[in-house]
PDB file of C-alpha atoms in Angstrom:
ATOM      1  CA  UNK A   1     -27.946 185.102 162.343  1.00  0.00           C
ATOM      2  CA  UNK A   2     -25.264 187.212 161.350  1.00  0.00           C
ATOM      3  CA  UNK A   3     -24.468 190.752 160.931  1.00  0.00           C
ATOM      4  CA  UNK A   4     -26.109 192.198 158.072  1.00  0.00           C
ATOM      5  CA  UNK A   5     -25.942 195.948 156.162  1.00  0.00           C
ATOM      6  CA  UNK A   6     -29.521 197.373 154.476  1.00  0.00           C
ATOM      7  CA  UNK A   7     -28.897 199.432 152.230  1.00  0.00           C
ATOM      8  CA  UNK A   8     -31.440 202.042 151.337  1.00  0.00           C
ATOM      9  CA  UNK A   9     -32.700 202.125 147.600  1.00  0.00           C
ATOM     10  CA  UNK A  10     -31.924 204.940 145.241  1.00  0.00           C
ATOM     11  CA  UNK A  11     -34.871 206.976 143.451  1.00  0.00           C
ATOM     12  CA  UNK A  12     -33.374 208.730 141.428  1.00  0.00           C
ATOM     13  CA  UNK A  13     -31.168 206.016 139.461  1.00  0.00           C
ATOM     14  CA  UNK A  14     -34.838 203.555 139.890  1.00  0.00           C
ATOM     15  CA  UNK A  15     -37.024 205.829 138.079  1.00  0.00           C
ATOM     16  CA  UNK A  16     -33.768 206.719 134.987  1.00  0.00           C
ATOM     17  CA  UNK A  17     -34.051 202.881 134.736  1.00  0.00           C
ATOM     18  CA  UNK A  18     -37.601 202.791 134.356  1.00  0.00           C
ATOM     19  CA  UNK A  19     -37.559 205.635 131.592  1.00  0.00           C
ATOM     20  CA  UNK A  20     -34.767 204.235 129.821  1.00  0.00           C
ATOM     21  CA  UNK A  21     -36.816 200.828 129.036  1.00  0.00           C
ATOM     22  CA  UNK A  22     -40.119 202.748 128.642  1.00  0.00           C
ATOM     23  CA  UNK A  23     -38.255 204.422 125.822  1.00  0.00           C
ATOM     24  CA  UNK A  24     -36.372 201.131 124.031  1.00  0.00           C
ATOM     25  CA  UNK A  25     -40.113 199.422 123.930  1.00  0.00           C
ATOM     26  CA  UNK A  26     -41.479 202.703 122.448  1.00  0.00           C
ATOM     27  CA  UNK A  27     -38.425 202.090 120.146  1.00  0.00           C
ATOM     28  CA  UNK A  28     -39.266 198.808 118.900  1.00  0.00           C
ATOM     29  CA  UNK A  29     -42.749 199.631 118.217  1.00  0.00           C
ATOM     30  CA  UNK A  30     -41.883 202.338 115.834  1.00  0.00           C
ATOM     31  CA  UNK A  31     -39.054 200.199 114.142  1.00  0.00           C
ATOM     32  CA  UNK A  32     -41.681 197.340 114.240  1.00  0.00           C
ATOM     33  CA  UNK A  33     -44.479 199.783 112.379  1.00  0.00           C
ATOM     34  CA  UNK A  34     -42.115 201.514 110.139  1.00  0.00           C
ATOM     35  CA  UNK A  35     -40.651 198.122 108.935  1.00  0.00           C
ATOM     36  CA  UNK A  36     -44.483 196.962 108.496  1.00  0.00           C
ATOM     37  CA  UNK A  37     -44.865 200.108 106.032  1.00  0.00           C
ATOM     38  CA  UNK A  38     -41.923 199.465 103.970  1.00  0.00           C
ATOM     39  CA  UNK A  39     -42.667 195.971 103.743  1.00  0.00           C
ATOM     40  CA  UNK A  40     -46.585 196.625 102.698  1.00  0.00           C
ATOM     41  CA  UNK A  41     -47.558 193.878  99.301  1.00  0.00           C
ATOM     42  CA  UNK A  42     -48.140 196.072  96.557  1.00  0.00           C
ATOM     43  CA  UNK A  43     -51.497 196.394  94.386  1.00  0.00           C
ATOM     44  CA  UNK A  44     -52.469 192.445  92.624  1.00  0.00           C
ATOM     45  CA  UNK A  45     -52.799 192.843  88.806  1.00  0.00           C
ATOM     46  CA  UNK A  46     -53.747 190.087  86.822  1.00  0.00           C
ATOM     47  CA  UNK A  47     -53.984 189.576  83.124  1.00  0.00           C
ATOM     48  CA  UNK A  48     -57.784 190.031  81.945  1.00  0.00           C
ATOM     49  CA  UNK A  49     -58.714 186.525  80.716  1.00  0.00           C
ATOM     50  CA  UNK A  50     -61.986 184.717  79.812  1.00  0.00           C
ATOM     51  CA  UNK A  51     -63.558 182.577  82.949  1.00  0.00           C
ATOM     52  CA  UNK A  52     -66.493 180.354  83.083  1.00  0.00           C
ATOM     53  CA  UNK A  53     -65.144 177.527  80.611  1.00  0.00           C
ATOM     54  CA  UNK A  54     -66.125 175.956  77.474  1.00  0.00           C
ATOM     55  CA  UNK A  55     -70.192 176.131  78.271  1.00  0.00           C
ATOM     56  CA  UNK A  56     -72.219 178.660  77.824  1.00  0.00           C
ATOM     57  CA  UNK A  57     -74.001 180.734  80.217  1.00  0.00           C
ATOM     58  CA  UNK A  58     -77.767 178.864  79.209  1.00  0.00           C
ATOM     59  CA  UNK A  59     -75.729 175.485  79.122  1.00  0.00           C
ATOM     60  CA  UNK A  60     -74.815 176.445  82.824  1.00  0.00           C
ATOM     61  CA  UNK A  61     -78.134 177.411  83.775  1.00  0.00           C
ATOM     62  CA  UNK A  62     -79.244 173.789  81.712  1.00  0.00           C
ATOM     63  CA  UNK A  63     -76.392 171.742  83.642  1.00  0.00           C
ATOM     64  CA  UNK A  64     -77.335 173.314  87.109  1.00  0.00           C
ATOM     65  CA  UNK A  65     -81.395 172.718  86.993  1.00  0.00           C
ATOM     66  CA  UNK A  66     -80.615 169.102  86.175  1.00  0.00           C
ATOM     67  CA  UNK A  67     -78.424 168.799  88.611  1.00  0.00           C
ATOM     68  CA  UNK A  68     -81.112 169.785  90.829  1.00  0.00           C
ATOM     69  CA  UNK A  69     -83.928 167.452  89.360  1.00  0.00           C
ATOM     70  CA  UNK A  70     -81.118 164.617  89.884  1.00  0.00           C
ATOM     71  CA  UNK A  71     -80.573 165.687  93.758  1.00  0.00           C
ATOM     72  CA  UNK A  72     -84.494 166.160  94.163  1.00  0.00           C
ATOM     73  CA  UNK A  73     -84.818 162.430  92.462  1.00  0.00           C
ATOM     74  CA  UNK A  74     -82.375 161.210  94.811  1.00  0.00           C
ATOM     75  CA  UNK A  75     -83.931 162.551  97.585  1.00  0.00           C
ATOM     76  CA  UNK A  76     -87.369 161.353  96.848  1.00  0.00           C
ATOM     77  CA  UNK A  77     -85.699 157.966  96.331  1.00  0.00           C
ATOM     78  CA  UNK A  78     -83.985 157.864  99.762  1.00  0.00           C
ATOM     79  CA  UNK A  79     -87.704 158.893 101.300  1.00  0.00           C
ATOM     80  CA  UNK A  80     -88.789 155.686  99.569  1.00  0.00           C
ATOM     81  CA  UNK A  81     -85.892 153.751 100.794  1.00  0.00           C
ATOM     82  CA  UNK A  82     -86.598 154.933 104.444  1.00  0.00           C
ATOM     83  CA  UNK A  83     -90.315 154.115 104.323  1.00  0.00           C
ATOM     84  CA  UNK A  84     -89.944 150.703 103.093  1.00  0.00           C
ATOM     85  CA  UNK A  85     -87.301 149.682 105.213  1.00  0.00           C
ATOM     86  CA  UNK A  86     -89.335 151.022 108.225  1.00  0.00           C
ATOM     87  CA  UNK A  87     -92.494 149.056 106.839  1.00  0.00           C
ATOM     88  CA  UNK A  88     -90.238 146.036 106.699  1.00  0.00           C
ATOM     89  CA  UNK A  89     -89.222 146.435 110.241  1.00  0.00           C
ATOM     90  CA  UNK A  90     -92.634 147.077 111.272  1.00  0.00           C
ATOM     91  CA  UNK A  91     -93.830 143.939 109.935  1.00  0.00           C
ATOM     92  CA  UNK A  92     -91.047 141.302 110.580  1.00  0.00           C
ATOM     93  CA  UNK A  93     -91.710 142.631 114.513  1.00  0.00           C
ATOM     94  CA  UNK A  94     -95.478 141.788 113.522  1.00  0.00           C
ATOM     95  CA  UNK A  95     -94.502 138.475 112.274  1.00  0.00           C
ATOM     96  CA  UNK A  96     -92.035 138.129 115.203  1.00  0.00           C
ATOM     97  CA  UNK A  97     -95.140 138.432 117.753  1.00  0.00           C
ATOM     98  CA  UNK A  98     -96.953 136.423 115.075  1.00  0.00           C
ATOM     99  CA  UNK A  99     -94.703 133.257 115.693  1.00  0.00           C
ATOM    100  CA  UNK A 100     -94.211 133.909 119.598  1.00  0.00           C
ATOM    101  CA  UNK A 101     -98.673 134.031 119.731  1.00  0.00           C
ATOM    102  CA  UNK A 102     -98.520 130.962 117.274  1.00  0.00           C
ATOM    103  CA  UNK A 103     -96.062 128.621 119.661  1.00  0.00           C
ATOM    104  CA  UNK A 104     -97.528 129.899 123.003  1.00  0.00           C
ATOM    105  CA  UNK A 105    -100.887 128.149 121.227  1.00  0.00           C
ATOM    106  CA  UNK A 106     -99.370 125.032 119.591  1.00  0.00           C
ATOM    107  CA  UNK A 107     -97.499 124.468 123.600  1.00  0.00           C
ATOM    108  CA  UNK A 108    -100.902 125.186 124.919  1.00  0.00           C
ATOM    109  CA  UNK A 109    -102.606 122.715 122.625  1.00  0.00           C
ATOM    110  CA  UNK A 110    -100.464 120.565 123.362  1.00  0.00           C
ATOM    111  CA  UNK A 111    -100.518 120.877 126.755  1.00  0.00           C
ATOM    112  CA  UNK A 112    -104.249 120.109 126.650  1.00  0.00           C
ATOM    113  CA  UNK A 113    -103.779 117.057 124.385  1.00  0.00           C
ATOM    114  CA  UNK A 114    -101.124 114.951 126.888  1.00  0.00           C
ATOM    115  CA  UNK A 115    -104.126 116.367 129.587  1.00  0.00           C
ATOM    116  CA  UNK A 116    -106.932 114.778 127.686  1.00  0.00           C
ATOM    117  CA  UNK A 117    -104.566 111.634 126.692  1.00  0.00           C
ATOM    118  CA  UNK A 118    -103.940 111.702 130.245  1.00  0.00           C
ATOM    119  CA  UNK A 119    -107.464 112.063 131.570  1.00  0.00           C
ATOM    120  CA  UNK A 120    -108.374 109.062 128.728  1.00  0.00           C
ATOM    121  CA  UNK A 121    -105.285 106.513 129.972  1.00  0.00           C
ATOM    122  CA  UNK A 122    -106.991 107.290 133.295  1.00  0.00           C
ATOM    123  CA  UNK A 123    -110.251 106.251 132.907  1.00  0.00           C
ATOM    124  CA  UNK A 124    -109.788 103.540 130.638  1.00  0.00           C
ATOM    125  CA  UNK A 125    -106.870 101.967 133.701  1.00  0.00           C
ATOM    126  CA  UNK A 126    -110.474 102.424 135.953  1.00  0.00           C
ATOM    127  CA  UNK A 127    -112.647 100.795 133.454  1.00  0.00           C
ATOM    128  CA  UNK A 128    -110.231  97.850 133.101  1.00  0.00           C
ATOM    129  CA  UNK A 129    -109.356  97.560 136.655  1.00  0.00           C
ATOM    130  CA  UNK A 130    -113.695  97.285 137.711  1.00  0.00           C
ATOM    131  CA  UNK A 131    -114.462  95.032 134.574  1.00  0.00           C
ATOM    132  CA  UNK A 132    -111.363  92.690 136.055  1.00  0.00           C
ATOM    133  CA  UNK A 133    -113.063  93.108 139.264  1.00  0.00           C
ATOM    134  CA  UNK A 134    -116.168  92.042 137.808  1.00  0.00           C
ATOM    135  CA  UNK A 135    -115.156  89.173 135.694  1.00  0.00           C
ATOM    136  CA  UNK A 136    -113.500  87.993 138.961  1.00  0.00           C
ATOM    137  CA  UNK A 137    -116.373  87.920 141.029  1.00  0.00           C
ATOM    138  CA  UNK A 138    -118.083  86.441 138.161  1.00  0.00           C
ATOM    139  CA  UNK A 139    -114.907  83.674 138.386  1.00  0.00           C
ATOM    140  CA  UNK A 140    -115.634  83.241 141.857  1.00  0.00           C
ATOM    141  CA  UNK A 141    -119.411  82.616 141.525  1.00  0.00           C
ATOM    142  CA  UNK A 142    -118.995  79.557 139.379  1.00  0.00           C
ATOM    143  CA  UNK A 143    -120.057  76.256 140.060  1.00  0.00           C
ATOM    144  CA  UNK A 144    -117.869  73.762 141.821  1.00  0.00           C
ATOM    145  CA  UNK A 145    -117.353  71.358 138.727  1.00  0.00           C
ATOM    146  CA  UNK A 146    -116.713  74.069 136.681  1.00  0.00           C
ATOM    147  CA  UNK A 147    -114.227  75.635 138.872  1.00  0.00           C
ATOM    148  CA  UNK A 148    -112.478  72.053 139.005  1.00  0.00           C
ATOM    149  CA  UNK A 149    -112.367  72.121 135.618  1.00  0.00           C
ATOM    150  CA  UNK A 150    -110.684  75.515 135.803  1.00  0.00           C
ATOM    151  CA  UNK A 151    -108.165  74.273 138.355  1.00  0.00           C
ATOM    152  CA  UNK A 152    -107.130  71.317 136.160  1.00  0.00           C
ATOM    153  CA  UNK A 153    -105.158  72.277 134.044  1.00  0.00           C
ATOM    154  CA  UNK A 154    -105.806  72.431 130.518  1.00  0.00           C
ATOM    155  CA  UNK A 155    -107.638  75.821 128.039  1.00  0.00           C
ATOM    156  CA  UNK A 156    -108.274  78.304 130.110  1.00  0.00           C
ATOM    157  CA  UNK A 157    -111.805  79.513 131.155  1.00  0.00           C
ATOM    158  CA  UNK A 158    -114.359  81.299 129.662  1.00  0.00           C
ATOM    159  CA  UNK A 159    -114.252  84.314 132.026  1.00  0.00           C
ATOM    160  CA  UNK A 160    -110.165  84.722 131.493  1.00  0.00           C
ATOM    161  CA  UNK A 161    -110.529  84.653 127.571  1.00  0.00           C
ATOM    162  CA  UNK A 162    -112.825  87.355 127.547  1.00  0.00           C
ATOM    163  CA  UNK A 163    -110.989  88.988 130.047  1.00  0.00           C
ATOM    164  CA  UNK A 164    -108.215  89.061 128.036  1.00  0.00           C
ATOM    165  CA  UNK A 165    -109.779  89.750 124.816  1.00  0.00           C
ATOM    166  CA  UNK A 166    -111.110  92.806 126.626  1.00  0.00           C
ATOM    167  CA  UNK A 167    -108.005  93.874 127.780  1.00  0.00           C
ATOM    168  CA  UNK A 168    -106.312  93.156 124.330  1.00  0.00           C
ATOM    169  CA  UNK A 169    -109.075  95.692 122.891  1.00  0.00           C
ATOM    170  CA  UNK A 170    -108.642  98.289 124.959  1.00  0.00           C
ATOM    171  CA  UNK A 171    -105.097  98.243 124.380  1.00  0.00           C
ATOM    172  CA  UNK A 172    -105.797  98.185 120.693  1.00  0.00           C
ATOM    173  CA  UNK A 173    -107.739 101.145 120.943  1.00  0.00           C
ATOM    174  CA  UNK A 174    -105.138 103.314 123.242  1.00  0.00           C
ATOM    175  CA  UNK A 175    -103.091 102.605 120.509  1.00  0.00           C
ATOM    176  CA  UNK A 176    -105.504 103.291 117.872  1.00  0.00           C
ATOM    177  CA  UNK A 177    -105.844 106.692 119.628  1.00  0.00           C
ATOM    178  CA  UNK A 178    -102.695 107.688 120.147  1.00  0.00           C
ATOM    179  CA  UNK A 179    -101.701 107.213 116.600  1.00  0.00           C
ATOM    180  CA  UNK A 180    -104.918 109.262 114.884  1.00  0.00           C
ATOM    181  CA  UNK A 181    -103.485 111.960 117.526  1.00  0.00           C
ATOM    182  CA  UNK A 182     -99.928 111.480 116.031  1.00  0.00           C
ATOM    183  CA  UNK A 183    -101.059 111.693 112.745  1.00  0.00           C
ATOM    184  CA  UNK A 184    -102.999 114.559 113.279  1.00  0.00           C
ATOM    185  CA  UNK A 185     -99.970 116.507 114.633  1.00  0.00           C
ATOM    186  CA  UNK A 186     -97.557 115.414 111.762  1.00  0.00           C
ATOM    187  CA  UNK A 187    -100.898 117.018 109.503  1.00  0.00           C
ATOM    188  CA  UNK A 188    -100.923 120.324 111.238  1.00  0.00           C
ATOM    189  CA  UNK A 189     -97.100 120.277 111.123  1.00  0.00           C
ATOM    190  CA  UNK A 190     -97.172 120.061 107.213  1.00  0.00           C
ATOM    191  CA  UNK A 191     -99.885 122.654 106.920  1.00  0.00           C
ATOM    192  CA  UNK A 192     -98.002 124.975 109.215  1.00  0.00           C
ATOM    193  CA  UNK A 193     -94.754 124.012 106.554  1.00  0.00           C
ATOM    194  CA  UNK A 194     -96.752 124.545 103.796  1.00  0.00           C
ATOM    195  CA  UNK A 195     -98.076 128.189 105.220  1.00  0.00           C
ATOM    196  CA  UNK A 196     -94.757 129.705 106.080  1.00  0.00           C
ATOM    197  CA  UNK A 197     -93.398 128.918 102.522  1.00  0.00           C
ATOM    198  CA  UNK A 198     -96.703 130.483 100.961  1.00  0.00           C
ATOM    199  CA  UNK A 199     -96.197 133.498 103.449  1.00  0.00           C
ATOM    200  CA  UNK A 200     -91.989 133.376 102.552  1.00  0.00           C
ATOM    201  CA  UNK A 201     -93.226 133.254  98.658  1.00  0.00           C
ATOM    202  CA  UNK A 202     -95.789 136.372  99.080  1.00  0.00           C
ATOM    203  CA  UNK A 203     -92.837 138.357 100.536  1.00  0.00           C
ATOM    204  CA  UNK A 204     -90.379 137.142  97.781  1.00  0.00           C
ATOM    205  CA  UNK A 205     -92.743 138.225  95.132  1.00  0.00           C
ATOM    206  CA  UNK A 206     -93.923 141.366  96.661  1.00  0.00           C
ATOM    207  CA  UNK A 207     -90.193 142.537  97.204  1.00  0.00           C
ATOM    208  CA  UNK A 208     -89.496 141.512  93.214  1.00  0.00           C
ATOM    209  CA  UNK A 209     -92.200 143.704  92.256  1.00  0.00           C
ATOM    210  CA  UNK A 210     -91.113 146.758  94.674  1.00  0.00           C
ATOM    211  CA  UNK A 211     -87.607 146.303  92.762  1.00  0.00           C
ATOM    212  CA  UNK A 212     -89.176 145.856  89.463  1.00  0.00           C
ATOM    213  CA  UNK A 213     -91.200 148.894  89.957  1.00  0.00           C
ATOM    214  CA  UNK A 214     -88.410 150.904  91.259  1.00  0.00           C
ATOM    215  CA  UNK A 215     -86.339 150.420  88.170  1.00  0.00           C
ATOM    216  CA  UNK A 216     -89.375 151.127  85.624  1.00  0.00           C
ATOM    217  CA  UNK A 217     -89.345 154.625  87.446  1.00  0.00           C
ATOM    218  CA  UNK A 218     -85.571 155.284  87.163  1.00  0.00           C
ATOM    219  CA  UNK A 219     -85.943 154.364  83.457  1.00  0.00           C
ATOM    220  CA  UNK A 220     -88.234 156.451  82.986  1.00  0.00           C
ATOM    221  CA  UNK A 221     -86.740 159.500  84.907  1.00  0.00           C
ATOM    222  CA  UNK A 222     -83.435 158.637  82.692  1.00  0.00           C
ATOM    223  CA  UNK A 223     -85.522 158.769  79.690  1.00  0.00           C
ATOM    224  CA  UNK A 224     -87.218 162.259  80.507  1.00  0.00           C
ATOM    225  CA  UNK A 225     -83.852 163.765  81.347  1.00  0.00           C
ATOM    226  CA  UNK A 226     -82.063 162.702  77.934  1.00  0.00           C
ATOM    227  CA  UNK A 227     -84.989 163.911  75.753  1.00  0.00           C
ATOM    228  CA  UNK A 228     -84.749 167.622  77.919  1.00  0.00           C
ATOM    229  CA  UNK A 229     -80.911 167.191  77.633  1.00  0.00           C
ATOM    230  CA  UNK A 230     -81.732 166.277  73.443  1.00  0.00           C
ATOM    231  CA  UNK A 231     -84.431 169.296  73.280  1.00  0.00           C
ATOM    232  CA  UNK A 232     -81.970 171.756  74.850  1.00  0.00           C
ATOM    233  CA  UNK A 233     -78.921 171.431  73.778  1.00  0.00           C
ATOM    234  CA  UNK A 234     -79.278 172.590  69.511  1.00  0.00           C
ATOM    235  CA  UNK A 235     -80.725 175.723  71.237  1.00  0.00           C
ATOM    236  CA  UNK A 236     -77.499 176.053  73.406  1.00  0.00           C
ATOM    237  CA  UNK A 237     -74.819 175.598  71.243  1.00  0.00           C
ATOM    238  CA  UNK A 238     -70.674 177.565  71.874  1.00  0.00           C
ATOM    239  CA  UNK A 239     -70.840 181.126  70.849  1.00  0.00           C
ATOM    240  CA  UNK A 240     -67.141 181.835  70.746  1.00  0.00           C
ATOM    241  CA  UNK A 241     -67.911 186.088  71.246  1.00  0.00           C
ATOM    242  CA  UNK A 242     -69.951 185.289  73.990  1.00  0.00           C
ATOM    243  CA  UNK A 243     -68.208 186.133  77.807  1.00  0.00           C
ATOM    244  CA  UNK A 244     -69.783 183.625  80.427  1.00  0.00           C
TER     245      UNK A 244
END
């Protein structure tokens, strides 16, 4: 660090300093406000002249109140809007569960069908397998020339024909099953067809007469308003005299 000199401040010139720039702000303020005052707009005047247009004050009045019957109108008509597009909501969720209730049944059914088909395949397989049994033993109980006659060959035995005719009937009527089952789904599958269009119908119809009903009432409304408008206006014709 090197030598260094402090020298002491000096009051006297500090505090001129301080007055002199006290004073040149005060300065600019007063130019600032006196230039404000000379520079002060003037009064407005305007030329008198007749406001409020063509129409008349009841025409006004007339023009305003329909105006408002047309914003209540609209209004009312949005309520509508909002209420029947809620209602539609609330039903296609209804119909929604509707279907979800409806398949959880037809798989259930179903279900309970290929168990019963099941439970039938079953005990018919038994009832074939102990009549075999049986005719077998019955086979095996025959007499000796018979059963020589069996072993030679030539048209098979008594026992095995029925046996097979059996067998060939019981087949027949699995299949005779199984098909009244098939046809009886393909039925319930047209019905359920045939249902959804009626229910697809109702709602096409029921939405044709919400629109058809809707536009009889704007028709009307338009009607009322042109016969006030009609009634109104030879009462409200232009004065030109008259000030709006």
């Amino acid at each position: 660090v090197g030598p260094y000199v402090l020298v002491t401040p000096n009051e006297t010139r500090r505090k001129q300093l301080q007055r002199s720039k006290l004073n040149f702000a005060k300065k600019e303020l007063d130019d600032l406000e006196q230039w404000r005052k000379e520079h002060r707009p003037g009064l407005i005047t305007l030329v008198p002249q007749r406001l409020g247009g063509r129409d008349s004050e009841a025409q006004a009045r007339q023009n305003q109140q329909m105006m408002l019957m047309q914003s209540k109108y609209q209004q009312k008509r949005k309520r509508e809007e909002y209420v029947k597009a809620k209602k539609a909501a609330e039903e296609a969720e209804i119909l929604k569960k509707k279907a979800i209730q409806r398949e959880k049944a037809q798989r259930l059914e179903v279900k309970k069908r290929q168990q019963e088909m099941q439970r039938r395949e079953m005990f018919l397989e038994d009832q074939s397998y102990k009549t075999n049994e049986l005719l077998n033993r019955l086979d095996m109980g025959l007499p000796k020339s018979e059963s020589c006659q069996i072993a030679n060959p030539g048209p098979e035995s008594t026992a095995w024909t029925r046996s097979r005719a059996y067998k060939q009937a019981l087949r027949e009527d699995e299949n005779k099953i199984v098909e009244e089952m098939k046809q009886e789904q393909r039925r319930k599958a047209e019905l359920m067809e045939f249902k959804q269009k009626q229910e697809e119908e109702a709602r096409t119809r029921a939405h044709q007469n919400e629109q058809r009903s809707f536009y009889c009432t704007l028709r009307v409304n338009n009607a009322f308003l042109d016969r006030l408008q009609k009634k109104t206006q030879p009462n409200n014709s232009y004065q030109p005299g008259h000030t709006g």
